[in-house]
Amino acid sequence: GAGVSQSPSNKVTEKGKDVELRCDPISGHTALYWYRQSLGQGLEFLIYFQGNSAPDKSGLPSDRFSAERTGGSVSTLTIQRTQQEDSAVYLCASRENNEQFFGPGTRLTVL
Amino acid sequence: RKEVEQDPGPFNVPEGATVAFNCTYSNSASQSFFWYRQDCRKEPKLLMSVYSSGNEDGRFTAQLNRASQYISLLIRDSKLSDSATYLCVVARTGTYKYIFGTGTRLKVLA
């Protein structure tokens, strides 16, 4: 079956611009996570959704970051006024039981 | 101190060797433990869950030591295809928040 998909796969933007990253989880998975992975670093938790609600937003680095999920399916992560330190791979995962299934990620480069 | 710590490596081992990685965690309320594998420029994938009594999956054996708060991964008869970064993952009791270690890089050499 189809796995988790993310778009775009690569995004290059200029400092100060807004970007929107999309995640399509595996159908039927109610739990969805966003992570950020910088070069040579581990995965940094950003936000967790259960259905459409986000009980844990504790990992969002600043108020420039926001995320939403509609219809218990697609999620978007928005970064406003991007900064160079936002450059990273943004990974989305959906979960069934205790296993997380990751998408291929969006590689964001802020110039 | 990070909540989950791993030796970053790299561990360079010849084909056929046995190699072991440890991972320590600081939160004693941690309940669930996993090893994920991440290939270069790819997404992480679940390798195996770690159970209290220890568990084995083919050439891979995972162990949990709650008293000392560490988990381990043993790989026997290493293959070239085992070359990857191995991520230790810990989930806190009562939450669905997963804490990832920074990973241990393994290179299996021909």
Tab-separated table of C-alpha atoms in Angstrom:
chain	number	residue	atom	x	y	z
A	1	GLY	CA	0.000	0.000	0.000
A	2	ALA	CA	0.935	3.644	-0.228
A	3	GLY	CA	3.315	4.956	2.381
A	4	VAL	CA	3.675	8.428	3.827
A	5	SER	CA	4.268	11.043	1.175
A	6	GLN	CA	5.633	14.541	1.539
A	7	SER	CA	5.861	17.489	-0.791
A	8	PRO	CA	7.846	19.205	-2.021
A	9	SER	CA	10.856	16.916	-1.801
A	10	ASN	CA	13.153	19.925	-2.005
A	11	LYS	CA	12.493	23.579	-1.330
A	12	VAL	CA	14.916	26.434	-1.727
A	13	THR	CA	13.708	29.771	-0.451
A	14	GLU	CA	15.031	33.166	0.428
A	15	LYS	CA	15.369	34.378	3.974
A	16	GLY	CA	12.181	36.053	5.128
A	17	LYS	CA	9.819	34.125	2.856
A	18	ASP	CA	7.080	31.813	4.102
A	19	VAL	CA	7.066	28.125	3.198
A	20	GLU	CA	4.441	25.419	3.471
A	21	LEU	CA	5.317	21.742	3.718
A	22	ARG	CA	2.763	19.013	3.152
A	23	CYS	CA	2.399	15.509	4.560
A	24	ASP	CA	0.009	12.781	3.424
A	25	PRO	CA	-0.017	10.048	6.066
A	26	ILE	CA	-0.918	6.426	5.575
A	27	SER	CA	-4.672	6.108	5.284
A	28	GLY	CA	-6.308	5.323	8.602
A	29	HIS	CA	-3.376	6.395	10.772
A	30	THR	CA	-4.701	8.849	13.322
A	31	ALA	CA	-1.372	9.807	14.881
A	32	LEU	CA	0.934	12.098	12.923
A	33	TYR	CA	4.287	13.605	13.839
A	34	TRP	CA	6.558	16.278	12.428
A	35	TYR	CA	10.291	16.176	13.063
A	36	ARG	CA	13.259	18.210	11.931
A	37	GLN	CA	16.683	16.745	11.195
A	38	SER	CA	19.677	18.989	10.697
A	39	LEU	CA	22.900	17.758	9.108
A	40	GLY	CA	24.538	15.205	11.375
A	41	GLN	CA	21.898	15.656	14.052
A	42	GLY	CA	19.184	13.463	15.448
A	43	LEU	CA	15.500	13.921	14.886
A	44	GLU	CA	14.065	16.900	16.726
A	45	PHE	CA	10.392	16.511	17.673
A	46	LEU	CA	8.241	19.406	16.494
A	47	ILE	CA	4.562	18.524	16.912
A	48	TYR	CA	2.202	15.582	17.354
A	49	PHE	CA	-1.358	15.271	16.086
A	50	GLN	CA	-3.996	12.835	17.252
A	51	GLY	CA	-6.742	13.169	14.692
A	52	ASN	CA	-7.080	16.871	13.977
A	53	SER	CA	-5.978	18.071	17.372
A	54	ALA	CA	-2.427	18.722	18.464
A	55	PRO	CA	-2.042	17.726	22.111
A	56	ASP	CA	1.694	18.307	21.975
A	57	LYS	CA	3.150	21.351	20.247
A	58	SER	CA	6.048	21.572	22.635
A	59	GLY	CA	8.710	21.096	20.013
A	60	LEU	CA	7.843	24.001	17.752
A	61	PRO	CA	10.988	26.181	17.886
A	62	SER	CA	9.255	29.551	17.706
A	63	ASP	CA	5.976	31.248	16.866
A	64	ARG	CA	7.087	31.360	13.239
A	65	PHE	CA	6.266	27.650	13.083
A	66	SER	CA	2.704	26.379	12.922
A	67	ALA	CA	1.009	23.216	11.770
A	68	GLU	CA	-2.484	22.054	11.093
A	69	ARG	CA	-4.222	18.882	10.120
A	70	THR	CA	-7.594	18.682	8.468
A	71	GLY	CA	-9.958	15.764	8.065
A	72	GLY	CA	-7.683	13.629	10.179
A	73	SER	CA	-5.456	13.192	7.179
A	74	VAL	CA	-3.249	15.719	5.394
A	75	SER	CA	-1.064	17.965	7.510
A	76	THR	CA	0.775	21.141	6.622
A	77	LEU	CA	3.714	22.663	8.434
A	78	THR	CA	4.129	26.376	7.824
A	79	ILE	CA	7.255	28.349	8.545
A	80	GLN	CA	6.870	32.110	8.357
A	81	ARG	CA	9.708	34.553	7.755
A	82	THR	CA	12.203	31.761	7.244
A	83	GLN	CA	15.692	32.079	8.686
A	84	GLN	CA	18.885	30.338	7.605
A	85	GLU	CA	18.832	28.213	10.760
A	86	ASP	CA	15.539	26.728	9.565
A	87	SER	CA	17.466	24.840	6.873
A	88	ALA	CA	17.009	21.129	7.576
A	89	VAL	CA	15.132	18.046	6.452
A	90	TYR	CA	11.557	18.077	7.728
A	91	LEU	CA	10.206	14.584	8.260
A	92	CYS	CA	6.632	13.554	8.774
A	93	ALA	CA	5.595	10.225	10.272
A	94	SER	CA	2.299	8.518	10.878
A	95	ARG	CA	1.940	5.858	13.520
A	96	GLU	CA	0.123	2.564	13.856
A	97	ASN	CA	0.411	0.851	17.227
A	98	ASN	CA	3.957	1.629	18.256
A	99	GLU	CA	5.575	1.851	14.834
A	100	GLN	CA	6.203	5.157	13.109
A	101	PHE	CA	6.265	5.210	9.335
A	102	PHE	CA	8.260	8.090	7.919
A	103	GLY	CA	7.878	9.968	4.713
A	104	PRO	CA	10.916	10.757	2.557
A	105	GLY	CA	11.150	14.268	3.978
A	106	THR	CA	11.318	17.785	2.586
A	107	ARG	CA	14.813	19.227	2.330
A	108	LEU	CA	14.493	22.944	3.061
A	109	THR	CA	17.300	25.316	2.199
A	110	VAL	CA	17.027	28.951	3.240
A	111	LEU	CA	19.438	31.217	1.411
B	1	ARG	CA	22.497	16.095	29.322
B	2	LYS	CA	20.462	14.703	26.433
B	3	GLU	CA	17.546	12.459	27.310
B	4	VAL	CA	18.805	9.763	24.933
B	5	GLU	CA	22.514	9.386	24.280
B	6	GLN	CA	24.395	7.304	21.768
B	7	ASP	CA	28.011	6.978	20.706
B	8	PRO	CA	28.021	8.589	17.247
B	9	GLY	CA	30.741	6.261	15.924
B	10	PRO	CA	31.532	5.475	13.227
B	11	PHE	CA	31.997	1.835	14.025
B	12	ASN	CA	34.053	0.344	11.186
B	13	VAL	CA	33.868	-3.447	11.213
B	14	PRO	CA	34.772	-6.163	8.696
B	15	GLU	CA	32.115	-8.316	7.115
B	16	GLY	CA	31.155	-11.179	9.364
B	17	ALA	CA	32.046	-9.386	12.573
B	18	THR	CA	29.791	-8.986	15.588
B	19	VAL	CA	29.158	-5.429	16.703
B	20	ALA	CA	27.207	-3.975	19.602
B	21	PHE	CA	25.841	-0.514	20.290
B	22	ASN	CA	24.558	0.883	23.545
B	23	CYS	CA	22.150	3.698	24.171
B	24	THR	CA	21.478	5.321	27.533
B	25	TYR	CA	18.336	7.168	28.550
B	26	SER	CA	17.849	9.510	31.467
B	27	ASN	CA	14.094	9.452	32.103
B	28	SER	CA	13.245	6.491	34.323
B	29	ALA	CA	9.588	6.876	33.334
B	30	SER	CA	10.465	5.789	29.824
B	31	GLN	CA	8.356	2.854	28.809
B	32	SER	CA	8.862	1.871	25.200
B	33	PHE	CA	12.116	1.372	23.379
B	34	PHE	CA	13.011	0.904	19.746
B	35	TRP	CA	15.851	0.725	17.296
B	36	TYR	CA	15.394	2.455	13.953
B	37	ARG	CA	17.717	2.268	10.989
B	38	GLN	CA	18.443	5.246	8.765
B	39	ASP	CA	20.317	4.909	5.501
B	40	CYS	CA	22.198	7.904	4.135
B	41	ARG	CA	19.769	10.624	2.967
B	42	LYS	CA	16.793	8.329	3.595
B	43	GLU	CA	14.035	8.271	6.157
B	44	PRO	CA	14.297	6.206	9.362
B	45	LYS	CA	12.649	2.776	9.389
B	46	LEU	CA	11.792	0.597	12.352
B	47	LEU	CA	14.355	-2.155	12.864
B	48	MET	CA	12.923	-3.656	16.018
B	49	SER	CA	11.160	-2.919	19.241
B	50	VAL	CA	12.995	-3.706	22.466
B	51	TYR	CA	11.213	-5.831	25.059
B	52	SER	CA	12.036	-6.190	28.720
B	53	SER	CA	13.069	-9.799	28.347
B	54	GLY	CA	15.226	-9.059	25.325
B	55	ASN	CA	14.368	-10.123	21.818
B	56	GLU	CA	15.992	-11.431	18.698
B	57	ASP	CA	15.230	-11.032	15.022
B	58	GLY	CA	17.565	-13.030	12.856
B	59	ARG	CA	21.060	-11.594	13.266
B	60	PHE	CA	19.826	-8.763	15.478
B	61	THR	CA	19.410	-8.950	19.244
B	62	ALA	CA	18.069	-6.157	21.418
B	63	GLN	CA	18.379	-5.959	25.188
B	64	LEU	CA	16.945	-3.628	27.811
B	65	ASN	CA	18.529	-2.931	31.194
B	66	ARG	CA	16.069	-0.847	33.211
B	67	ALA	CA	18.252	-0.718	36.318
B	68	SER	CA	21.115	0.904	34.430
B	69	GLN	CA	18.808	2.650	31.954
B	70	TYR	CA	20.328	1.467	28.733
B	71	ILE	CA	19.371	-0.547	25.710
B	72	SER	CA	21.672	-2.384	23.381
B	73	LEU	CA	21.681	-3.705	19.848
B	74	LEU	CA	23.872	-6.616	18.822
B	75	ILE	CA	24.436	-7.433	15.168
B	76	ARG	CA	25.990	-10.793	14.353
B	77	ASP	CA	27.632	-11.802	11.060
B	78	SER	CA	27.633	-8.220	9.769
B	79	LYS	CA	26.758	-7.678	6.117
B	80	LEU	CA	27.761	-4.804	3.864
B	81	SER	CA	24.066	-3.931	3.706
B	82	ASP	CA	24.016	-3.335	7.465
B	83	SER	CA	25.973	-0.109	6.911
B	84	ALA	CA	23.658	2.630	8.166
B	85	THR	CA	22.958	4.852	11.146
B	86	TYR	CA	21.139	3.145	14.008
B	87	LEU	CA	18.814	5.356	16.016
B	88	CYS	CA	17.814	4.590	19.569
B	89	VAL	CA	14.264	5.718	20.348
B	90	VAL	CA	12.558	6.041	23.712
B	91	ALA	CA	8.908	6.820	24.417
B	92	ARG	CA	7.771	8.283	27.709
B	93	THR	CA	5.160	6.606	29.823
B	94	GLY	CA	1.677	7.965	29.230
B	95	THR	CA	2.587	9.972	26.173
B	96	TYR	CA	3.145	9.306	22.539
B	97	LYS	CA	6.226	11.459	22.400
B	98	TYR	CA	9.219	9.648	20.951
B	99	ILE	CA	12.726	10.829	21.773
B	100	PHE	CA	15.353	9.971	19.183
B	101	GLY	CA	19.043	9.621	19.848
B	102	THR	CA	21.445	11.183	17.389
B	103	GLY	CA	22.377	7.754	16.069
B	104	THR	CA	25.364	5.448	15.826
B	105	ARG	CA	26.930	5.133	12.423
B	106	LEU	CA	28.019	1.659	11.312
B	107	LYS	CA	30.243	0.916	8.341
B	108	VAL	CA	30.736	-2.702	7.385
B	109	LEU	CA	33.854	-3.118	5.295
B	110	ALA	CA	34.512	-5.759	2.632
